[in-house]
Steps between C-alpha positions, in 0.01 A plus 500: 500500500408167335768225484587321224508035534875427453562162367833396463639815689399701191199694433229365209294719301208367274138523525544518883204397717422762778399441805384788682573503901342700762648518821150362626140534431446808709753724298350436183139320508449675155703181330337178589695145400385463131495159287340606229777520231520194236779293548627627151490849687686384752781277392824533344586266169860362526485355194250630227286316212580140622678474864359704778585468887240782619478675834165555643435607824137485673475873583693837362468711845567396833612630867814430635475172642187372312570189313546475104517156310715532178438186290795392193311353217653325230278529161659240228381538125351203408798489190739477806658187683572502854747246592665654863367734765730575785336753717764672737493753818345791378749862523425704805269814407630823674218680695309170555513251725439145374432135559568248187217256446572224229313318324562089491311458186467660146142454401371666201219671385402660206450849412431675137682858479397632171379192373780260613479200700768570729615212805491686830677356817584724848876455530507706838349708744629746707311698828603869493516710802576874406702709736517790276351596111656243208459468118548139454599404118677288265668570151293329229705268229407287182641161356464605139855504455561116534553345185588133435791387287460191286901334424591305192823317540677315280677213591598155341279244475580208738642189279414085550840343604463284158532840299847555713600202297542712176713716664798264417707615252478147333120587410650829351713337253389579139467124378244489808304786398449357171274220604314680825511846375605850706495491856218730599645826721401571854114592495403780741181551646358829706417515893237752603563661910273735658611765684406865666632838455313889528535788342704777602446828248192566270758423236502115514799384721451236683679371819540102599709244589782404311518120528151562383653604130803327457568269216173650376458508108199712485320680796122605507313684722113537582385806647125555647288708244686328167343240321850383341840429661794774434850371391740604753919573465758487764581799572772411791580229724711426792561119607634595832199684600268332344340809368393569103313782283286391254340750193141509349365716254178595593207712357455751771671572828485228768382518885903404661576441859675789742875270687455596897670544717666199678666619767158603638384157519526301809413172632194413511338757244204405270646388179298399153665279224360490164579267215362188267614208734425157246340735258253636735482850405505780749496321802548645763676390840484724830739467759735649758917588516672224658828626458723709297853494425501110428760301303415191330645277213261349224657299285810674339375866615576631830277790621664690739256730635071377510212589648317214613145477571240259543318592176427267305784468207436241285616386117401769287521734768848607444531862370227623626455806718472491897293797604510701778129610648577858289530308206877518433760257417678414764638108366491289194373170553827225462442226653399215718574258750403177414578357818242662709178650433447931525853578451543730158794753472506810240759712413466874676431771300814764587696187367327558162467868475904489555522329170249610321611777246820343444232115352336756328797735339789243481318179496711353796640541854832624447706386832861599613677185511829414701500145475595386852367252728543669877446416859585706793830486687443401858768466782635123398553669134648795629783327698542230227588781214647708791281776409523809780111516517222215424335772194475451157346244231701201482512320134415140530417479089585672146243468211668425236552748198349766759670856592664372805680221315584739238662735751693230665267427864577151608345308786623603854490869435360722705345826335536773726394779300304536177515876320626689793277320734556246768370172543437364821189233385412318207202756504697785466675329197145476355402847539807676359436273184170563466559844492758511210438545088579181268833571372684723766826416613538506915775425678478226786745425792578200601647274740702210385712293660634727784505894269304714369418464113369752261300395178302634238158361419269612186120397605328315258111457459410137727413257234103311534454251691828512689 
């Protein structure tokens, strides 16, 4: 029975490349080692009409033990920039054995496929030995989908400190104005940003950043294949995760991107981020998974849970897609680290198909909101409140105006249970929130000062940017 290549511990269908194995030449002298299929014929297009990485191998039938060299190509459209290459370990095939050959330098070539000039460079090569039958393939995918947002914001203009002077009342005074005339108001002017988003239904919703649209007056977006720019509205927005849904109205139905799955990805996997870094439309960066599950601060945001990668992520980037090698969302390109170079994070894409009906339908992230700052009770705690066990979520701070003031919490108490459930971790505190409706009343136990205490909280929706 033939075996299937398994990359990633998961079985890939598309286009496969066969390579017939004998057990040696006796068996079957009937099938000699062949070469003479095009390299068209034999490869495998990750991504179609203007990225490719192809396979091609030198021969399509083999005996076990007989050596086959698979060669990665990259083929670049010559409308394409290529800023980053990271080439990582390649994924182990199942019924081959291998040996991993890389290559130190990208030098390219050129090659016309149907009449265009495209840049060819071998990214990797990769000896084969076959210890039983094996389809080797790889899922096609297209960039089409990328589409680049151009910003207006409107902000004031900045003023010479000898204008500040007319600020003073004095120069309001009517007897003043008679002889110089009406102060002029505050004069405005317009700041254009670039930014990156994609398409995710044939129906014109787009998915980016949000700190790519905020404060943004009017939004426009250029798609491949239209000669004019398409006014876009915000559909939804959430500042915490940084996450927004624009809408186009387009002519026809629209090519959209597929979210993966993230949980599939691990370290080290191929990953491809697209975007207009400085302008530069659909550039493309190739890289691997650093790391996932990272939490950074930029600025006033703080990201609690990244991918990074050393993919190039650059200005212009952000909102972008980062593709998997099937051609799915599996991050949005967020952000970079200015302090070193190759370090770009996205945000995973189970964080944004969590949230993504309720942008789209309520225009928001609604959030259950308590209104607590917590830490966990350890040992020192326990003895100083003379609590019988070192469990629950000790209070150390009240927004103001918030449920929990409302409802009486004060710092120093210890919630024990929330709805009927206990607390032994801040965590746990979390969860149970998470999982109630805006606008139910729970009941929470408490202990304060030595006794138990019983209160009644309603949940409100968490306020932005809190």
């Amino acid at each position: 029975e033939p075996a299937k290549i398994t990359v990633d511990g998961r079985v890939i269908h598309s286009n496969p490349i066969t390579i017939t194995v004998s057990k040696s030449a006796t068996q079957n002298t009937s099938k000699q080692p062949s070469t003479e299929k095009s390299l068209g014929e034999q490869a495998n297009e990750i991504i179609r009409n203007n990225l490719f990485i192809r396979l091609a191998v030198d021969k399509n039938q083999a005996y076990l033990g007989e050596t086959i060299v698979a060669t990665y190509k990259l083929y670049v459209h010559p409308n394409l920039n290529i800023v980053n290459i990271s080439v990582p370990k390649m994924p182990s095939f199942n019924g081959f054995w291998t040996q991993d050959f890389g290559i130190k330098e990208l030098k390219f070539t050129t090659e016309n496929i149907n009449g265009v000039p495209y840049r060819v460079a071998d990214l990797k090569q990769v000896v084969l030995i076959p210890q039983q039958v094996g389809n080797l393939s790889i899922d096609p995918m297209e960039i089409e989908f990328v589409v680049r947002l151009l910003v207006q914001q409107q902000r004031k203009r900045s003023r010479d400190p000898f204008d500040m002077l007319f600020d003073d009342p004095f120069f309001n005074d009517p007897f003043f104005r008679e002889f110089f005339g009406r102060i002029m108001p505050d004069s405005r002017e317009y700041r254009p940003g670039l930014g990156s988003g994609f398409l995710i239904s044939d129906d014109g919703y787009i998915l980016t950043n949000e700190h790519v649209i905020n404060g943004a007056s009017e939004i426009k977006v250029t798609i491949s294949g239209f000669d004019a720019p398409f006014k876009a509205r915000v559909v939804g927005a959430d500042y915490d995760l940084d996450l927004a849904v624009l809408k186009i109205n387009a002519p026809r139905k629209l090519p959209y991107l597929k979210m993966g799955d993230v949980n599939r990805l691990r370290v080290g996997d191929w990953v491809i981020a697209i975007g207009n870094p400085y302008g530069l439309d659909h550039t493309v960066t190739v890289g691997v998974i650093s790391a996932k599950g990272r939490p950074i601060d930029i600025e006033d945001r703080h990201y609690k849970n990244l991918l990074q990668t050393d993919a190039s992520i650059n200005p212009g980037n952000s909102g972008g897609p980062l593709l998997n090698l099937r051609g799915e969302v599996i991050g949005i390109n967020t952000a970079v680290n200015a302090q070193a170079q190759g370090i770009g994070f996205a945000i995973p894409s189970d964080t944004v198909k969590g949230v993504l009906d309720e942008l789209i339908k309520k225009g928001k992230v609604v959030r259950p909101w308590l209104g607590v700052q917590v830490q966990q009770v350890d040992q020192n705690w326990a003895e100083y409140l003379k609590l019988p066990r070192a469990e629950g979520a000790l209070v150390v701070g009240v927004v103001p105006g918030s449920p929990a003031e409302r409802a009486g919490i004060t710092r120093g108490d210890v919630i024990l249970e929330i709805a009927g459930r206990k607390i032994k971790t801040p965590d746990d505190l979390v969860a149970v929130i998470k999982e109630q409706k805006v606008g139910a009343a729970v009941g929470l136990l408490l202990w304060r000062e030595g006794r138990l205490v019983r209160v009644r909280v309603v949940i409100n929706e968490k306020p932005a940017r809190l």
